[in-house]
Phi, psi and omega in degrees: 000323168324313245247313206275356180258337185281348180254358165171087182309182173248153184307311149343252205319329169257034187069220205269130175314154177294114232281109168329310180309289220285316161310318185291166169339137167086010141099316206081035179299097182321123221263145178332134163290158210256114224288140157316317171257145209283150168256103194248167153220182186244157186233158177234140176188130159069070200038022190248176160214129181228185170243120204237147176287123175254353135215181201298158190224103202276152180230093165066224178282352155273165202230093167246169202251352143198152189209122191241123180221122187255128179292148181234148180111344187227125175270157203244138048260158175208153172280110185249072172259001212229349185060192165321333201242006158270345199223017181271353153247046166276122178278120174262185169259116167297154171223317188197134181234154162233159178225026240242176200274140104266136193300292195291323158307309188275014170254332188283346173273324201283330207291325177301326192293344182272017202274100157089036156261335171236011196203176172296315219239199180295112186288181172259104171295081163286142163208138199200128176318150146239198179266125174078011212111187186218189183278132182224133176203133183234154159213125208239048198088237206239005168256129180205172191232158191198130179193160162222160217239105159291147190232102184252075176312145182224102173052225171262025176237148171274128157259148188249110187229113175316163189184154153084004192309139142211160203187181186217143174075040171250151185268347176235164157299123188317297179354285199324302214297300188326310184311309205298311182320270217328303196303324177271347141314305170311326189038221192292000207247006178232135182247166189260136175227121131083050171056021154203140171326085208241128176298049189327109172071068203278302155355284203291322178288342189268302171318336192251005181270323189280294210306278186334302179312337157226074128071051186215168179274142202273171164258233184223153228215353154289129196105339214262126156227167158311093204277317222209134161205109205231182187213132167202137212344105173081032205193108164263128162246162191203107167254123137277134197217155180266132179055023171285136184292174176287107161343114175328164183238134177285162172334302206294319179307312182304280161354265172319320165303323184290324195275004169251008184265346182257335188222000182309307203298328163298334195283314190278352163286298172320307162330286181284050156028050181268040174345318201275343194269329186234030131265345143321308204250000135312332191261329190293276299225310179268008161302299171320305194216094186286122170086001182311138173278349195268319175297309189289344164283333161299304197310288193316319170264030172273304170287000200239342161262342174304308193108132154097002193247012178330307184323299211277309182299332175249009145288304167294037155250319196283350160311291220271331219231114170304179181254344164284019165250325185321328165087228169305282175307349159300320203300290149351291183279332165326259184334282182313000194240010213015079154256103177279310175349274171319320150315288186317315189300289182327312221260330171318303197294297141355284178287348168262000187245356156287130185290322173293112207282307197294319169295309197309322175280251246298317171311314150325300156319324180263352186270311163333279185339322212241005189265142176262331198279115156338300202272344197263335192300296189288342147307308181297311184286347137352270194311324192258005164258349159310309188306306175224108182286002190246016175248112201310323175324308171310317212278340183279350175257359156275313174342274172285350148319305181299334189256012148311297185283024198022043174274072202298308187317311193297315192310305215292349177273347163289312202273042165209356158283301204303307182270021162275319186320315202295151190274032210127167178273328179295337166290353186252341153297321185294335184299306198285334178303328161320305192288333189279330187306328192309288163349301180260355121359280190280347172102359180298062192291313172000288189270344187282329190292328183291327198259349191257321172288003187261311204256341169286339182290335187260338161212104195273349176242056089017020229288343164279332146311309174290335192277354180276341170301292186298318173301321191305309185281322182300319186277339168280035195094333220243076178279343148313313183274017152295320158314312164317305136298326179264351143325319177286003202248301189325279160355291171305325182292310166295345156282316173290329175104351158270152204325159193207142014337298175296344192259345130333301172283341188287299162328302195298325183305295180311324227248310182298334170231031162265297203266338188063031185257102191294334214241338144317308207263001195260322183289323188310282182314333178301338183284333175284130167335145166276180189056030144249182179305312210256004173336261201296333157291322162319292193305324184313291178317290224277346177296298171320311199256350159291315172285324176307331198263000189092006211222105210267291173327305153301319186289344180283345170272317151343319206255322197266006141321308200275295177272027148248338132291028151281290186305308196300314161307309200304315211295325200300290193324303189352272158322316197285299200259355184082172182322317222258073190272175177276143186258126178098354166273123073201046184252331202027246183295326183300348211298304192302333192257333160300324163321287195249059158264327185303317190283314155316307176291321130005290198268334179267351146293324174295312169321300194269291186269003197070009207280100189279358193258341167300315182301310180321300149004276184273015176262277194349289188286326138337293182293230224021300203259346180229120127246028119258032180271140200263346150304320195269325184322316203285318208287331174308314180279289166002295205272347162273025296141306192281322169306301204268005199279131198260143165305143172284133174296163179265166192283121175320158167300133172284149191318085219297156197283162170204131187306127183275107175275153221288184207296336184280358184240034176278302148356112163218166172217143180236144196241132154289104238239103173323158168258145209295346210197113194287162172278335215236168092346143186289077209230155131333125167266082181264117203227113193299154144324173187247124171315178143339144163225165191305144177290161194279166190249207206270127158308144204226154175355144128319140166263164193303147173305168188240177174266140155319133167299151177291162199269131165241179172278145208309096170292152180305150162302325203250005149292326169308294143359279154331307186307133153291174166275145170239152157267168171273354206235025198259110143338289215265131206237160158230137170265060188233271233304145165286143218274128189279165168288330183212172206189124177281136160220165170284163173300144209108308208233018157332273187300350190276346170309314177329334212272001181279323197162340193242319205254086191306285224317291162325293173314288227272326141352265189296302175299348185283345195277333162286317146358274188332317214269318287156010215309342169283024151254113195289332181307330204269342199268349156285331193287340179269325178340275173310329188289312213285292169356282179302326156301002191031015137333060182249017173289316179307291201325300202291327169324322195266343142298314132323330202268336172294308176282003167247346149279327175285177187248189187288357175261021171290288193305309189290311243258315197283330206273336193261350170268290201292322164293357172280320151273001126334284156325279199310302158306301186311278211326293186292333193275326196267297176323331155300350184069039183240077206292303195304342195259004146293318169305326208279312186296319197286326184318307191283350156293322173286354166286305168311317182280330167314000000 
């Protein structure tokens, strides 16, 4: 063991391994840490004596690298024995600063001054040359900004002028946002003039910040200009030189400079966010130069955050511009006036012509948004997460793109790049719990039970991880021991103190058709509290699952629980917003799904107790909240239909016999008074013969006098003759032949003269029954129309009016809209005087649907 140790020890024994850095070139010196003070020296050059900078000195995010101040005044020979610090209280002359940049020091300096411009926190900063200036792009979540900054030097000062502003997710116009970055980047050392930024005296702050630090005099700084200001990879510079001329200014500056001498005064309202103002002095600006793409690109994004101005903005673009050129903001307004089509086309074109990797994903992202196709959706999201792979939105939204095409493998590869990304453990609980509901969303249970126990490793008391777990177990079969997790979920949630409600229903679910112990899963729910989310789906379950067990009475308090609160919401909204309320509110995106909790409860009263005015009731509060939904639509009327449907009379007493006078005194003629209106279609009166009838029987009392009929003038006998007969027990009509004014019958057979014209009941009777034989004739279905009318039937009307309406085409429908709001009307009316407020409420809402 000596022997192996005296021929190599371990490093342990010979102390700490040799440093890897101490291997490379150069020994692995460290480099000097960097002096507080600037390093001078002194120079003799051409009979002169300066002070020359000896090596570079960073001043905040600039770094400078020379700097030369020539002393005036001294004659030589001279003692330079004494260095820098015999002649540092001498006022020299600048003669020549140079200055620069790395694009990544001056973004990492700027990024904190940017705190909440677009977000709570700090943004993600770029900031990187071009031609002529440079690119600035921030990003904040799913907001980002993007704009370039022409650098038009002036004597000793910079101007800084934004151009090209765009963005995606912003709360203000990109212009606007651009000025405000620049100005708080700049903080005191920039003021905004005239749409720019300007770096006042740039020169003299920078000399007086350096001399003085180490312990010299600044100099004097007149005559010194901007010589040379240029940008090249990754890295800006700037040289001043004494009597030098002014650098050429490139397109892009010139450019920016006209537009900001046409439009600064509009840039600086909009900066302080005096919209309404500076769009007034935006529209003076394209009087001036009609049609500029850059002012008409401001105006537009301007009206597009303002709002509701979609129209009018891409009218002025489409003035300057095509609008699928327009870029991000083409996209925008495309989409809002809907040309997803169109849109899309813009924001591809956009995103492929942006320098900014991450607005480029987001632009993808939003072009995704606007694809109906499965395959074009996961291209486009393709496409942006290549730009930028760390923006977490892409990858959750290729996710679920992927497990659309059931592209299980790829999905599980986003979810598992999200969560190596993620920071600490609760994000990465929070990842895998996303992925697995998605996963089991989609029916994947396989891979979500893997994903839900993957997010328990990171939180094992978890009670929303265990009960997804336990769904998770259940739809593959193994529903006991889901119970079993959701009992553990339950648990966990009542230790923590968080909410259980929804794990009440889940339980309740499980007990009920898992374990089938119905008066178990009726105590879970019963338990949930009213005024929470998960309320009225309680009431629901437990009114359902009550009728199953018989116990008719608990489910009608169950169900009439559930439909007071609902009214009771409607009622709050009412009161909160007034007549002119959001319809479906205060259910929002739920409304459709309370709707058709209403309509369950609906259908198990009706079902179960018959109780049909209940049911009418939760169809009410159903149309409220969808009123156009043609299910709840149909069952409404169906069962108001059912409501208003007349009793069959009891069977009359049978007839007392009554003596019949002989054949020849049968004959009568009765006159039939025409109708104000024909009712019918024009048809044939086709009138069967009067069947055989029985002989008459043994004459009985005189019956009481009657009043005499009115007297009419004599008919010839043999038209009486001629005329036909009706029976009483005869149907059958043809409604074409024109209705005579008057018409002879036997005795007896009075009444059925109505079936003519007068007698609706009858009349509405046959036409419904040709209706039934025929529903594309809109004539016979106005003509039933007019009968239901006149019976004031005016639950039938609106049936048979709904029913037009929706089936007919528009010129029905035009014909049709102005009668069913007439029986509308009539109901709200008849409905509130009865004191039945909620099916007034119901009418008038759907009168008002109407009139929209």
């Amino acid at each position: 063991m000596a022997a192996g140790q005296r021929r190599g020890r371990s490093a342990r024994a010979l102390g700490l391994a040799p440093s890897i850095r101490a291997l490379a070139p150069g020994g692995g010196a460290a480099p000097r840490p960097p002096d507080d003070r600037p390093v001078l020296r002194l120079a003799v050059s051409k009979g002169a004596l300066a002070i020359e900078l000896g090596e570079p000195f960073a001043l905040g995010p600039l770094r400078v690298t020379e700097l030369v101040v020539r002393l005036a005044g001294i004659r030589f020979p001279v003692d330079l024995s004494g260095g820098v610090a015999r002649f540092r209280h001498r006022r020299g002359q600048l003669v020549r600063l140079s200055v620069e940049a790395q694009g990544t020091e001056l973004a990492g300096w700027a990024a904190p001054r940017l705190r909440g411009l677009l977000g709570d926190g700090a943004p993600q900063l770029i900031i990187a040359p071009i031609e002529d200036g440079a690119l600035v792009a921030l990003r904040s979540g799913e907001t980002a900004l993007a704009f370039d900054v022409a650098v038009a030097p002036a004597e000793r000062a910079l101007r800084l002028l934004p151009e090209r502003a765009r963005g995606i997710g912003l709360a203000a116009p990109p212009h606007a946002l651009a000025l405000q970055a620049l100005s708080m980047m700049a903080g005191a050392h920039g003021r905004l003039v005239e749409g720019a930024i300007v770096l006042d005296a740039a020169v003299e702050r920078i000399v007086r910040l350096l001399l003085p630090a180490a312990g010299a005099r600044a100099p004097a700084v007149e005559g010194v200009q901007w010589a040379v200001v240029s940008a090249e990879a990754g890295r800006f510079c700037a040289e001043g030189a004494l009597g030098a001329a002014p650098p050429a200014l490139g397109d892009r500056a010139i450019r920016a400079l006209e537009v900001a001498e046409l439009a600064g005064a509009a840039d600086e309202l909009a900066s302080a966010g005096g919209l309404d103002e500076a769009r007034r002095a935006y529209l003076a600006a394209l009087e001036r130069a009609p049609r500029h793409p850059e002012i008409s690109s401001r105006l537009a994004w301007l009206d597009l955050v303002i709002g509701e101005r979609a129209e009018g903005a891409l009218s002025t673009v489409v003035d300057a511009m095509p609008a699928v050129d327009a870029g991000l903001l083409g996209g925008a307004l495309l989409e809002a006036v809907g040309d997803r089509d169109g849109a899309f086309s813009a924001l591809a074109r956009a995103a492929h012509a942006e320098p900014y990797g991450p607005l480029a994903a987001l632009a993808w992202l939003r072009a995704a948004a606007l694809a109906d196709a499965v395959d074009v959706r996961l291209d486009a999201l393709n496409l942006g997460v290549a730009r930028a792979p760390g923006i977490e939105a892409l990858r959750w939204a290729r996710l679920d793109a992927r497990l659309d095409v059931a592209d299980v493998r790829a999905a599980l590869a986003d979810a598992e790049h999200l969560e190596a990304s993620a920071r600490g453990a609760e994000a990465r609980h929070a990842v895998s719990r996303r992925a697995a509901e998605a996963f089991l969303a989609r029916g994947d249970v396989a891979d979500a039970r893997v994903l839900f126990e993957r997010a328990l490793r990171y939180a094992p008391e978890s009670p929303d991880v265990v009960a997804g777990l336990a769904r998770s177990l259940r739809a593959a079969g193994e529903g006991r021991r889901a119970l079993d997790l959701l009992a553990r979920a339950r648990a966990l949630a009542a230790r923590s103190g968080a909410p259980a409600c929804a794990l009440d229903l889940e339980l309740g679910r499980g007990l009920a058709e898992i374990a089938g112990d119905l008066p178990a899963a009726i105590a879970r729910v019963r338990g949930v509290p009213p005024g929470v989310p998960e309320a009225l789906e309680a009431r629901l379950l437990e009114g359902r699952w009550c009728a199953g067990l018989g116990d008719l009475g608990g489910a009608s308090v169950a169900l009439g629980r559930l439909r007071d609160a609902v009214e009771l919401a409607l009622q709050g909204r009412a009161d909160d917003a007034g007549p002119a309320r959001a319809r479906g509110a205060p259910f929002g995106d739920g409304a459709a799904a309370v709707a058709a909790l209403l309509a369950e409860a609906a259908e198990i009263e009706e079902r179960s107790r018959g109780d049909l005015l209940a049911a009418q009731r939760h169809l009410g509060l159903a149309l409220r909240l969808r009123p156009r939904d043609p299910g709840i639509t149909a069952a409404f009327r169906r069962v108001s239909g059912e409501i208003a449907r007349p009793i069959a009379p009891a069977p009359a007493a049978p007839p007392v016999p009554v003596q019949r006078p002989s054949a020849a005194e049968q004959r009568i003629e009765v006159h039939v008074a025409a109708p104000r209106r024909r009712t019918l279609p024009p048809e044939p009166v086709v009138v069967a013969p009067s069947p055989n009838k029985p002989p008459p029987g043994p004459r009985a009392p005189a019956a009481p006098p009657k009043a005499a009929p009115p007297k009419t003038a004599p008919i010839d006998p043999g038209i009486i003759d001629e005329m036909p007969t009706l029976d009483g027990t005869d149907t059958s009509t043809d409604l074409t032949a024109p209705i005579p004014s008057s018409v002879t019958l036997a005795e007896g057979q009075v009444p059925l003269a109505r079936a003519f014209g007068v007698d609706d009941e009858l009349l509405a009777e046959r036409l419904a029954d040709r209706l039934r034989a025929d529903p594309a004739d809109q004539a016979v279905a106005m003509a039933l129309a007019d009968a239901l009318e006149r019976l004031g039937r005016d639950l039938d009307l609106l049936a048979l009016l709904s029913a037009r309406m929706e089936e007919g085409d528009d010129a029905v429908r035009q014909e049709v809209a102005p009668r069913r709001r007439s029986v509308l009307a009539r109901l709200a009316v008849r409905a509130r005087a009865e004191g039945r407020a909620s099916e007034a409420e119901l009418y008038e809402m759907l009168l008002q649907s109407e009139l929209a």
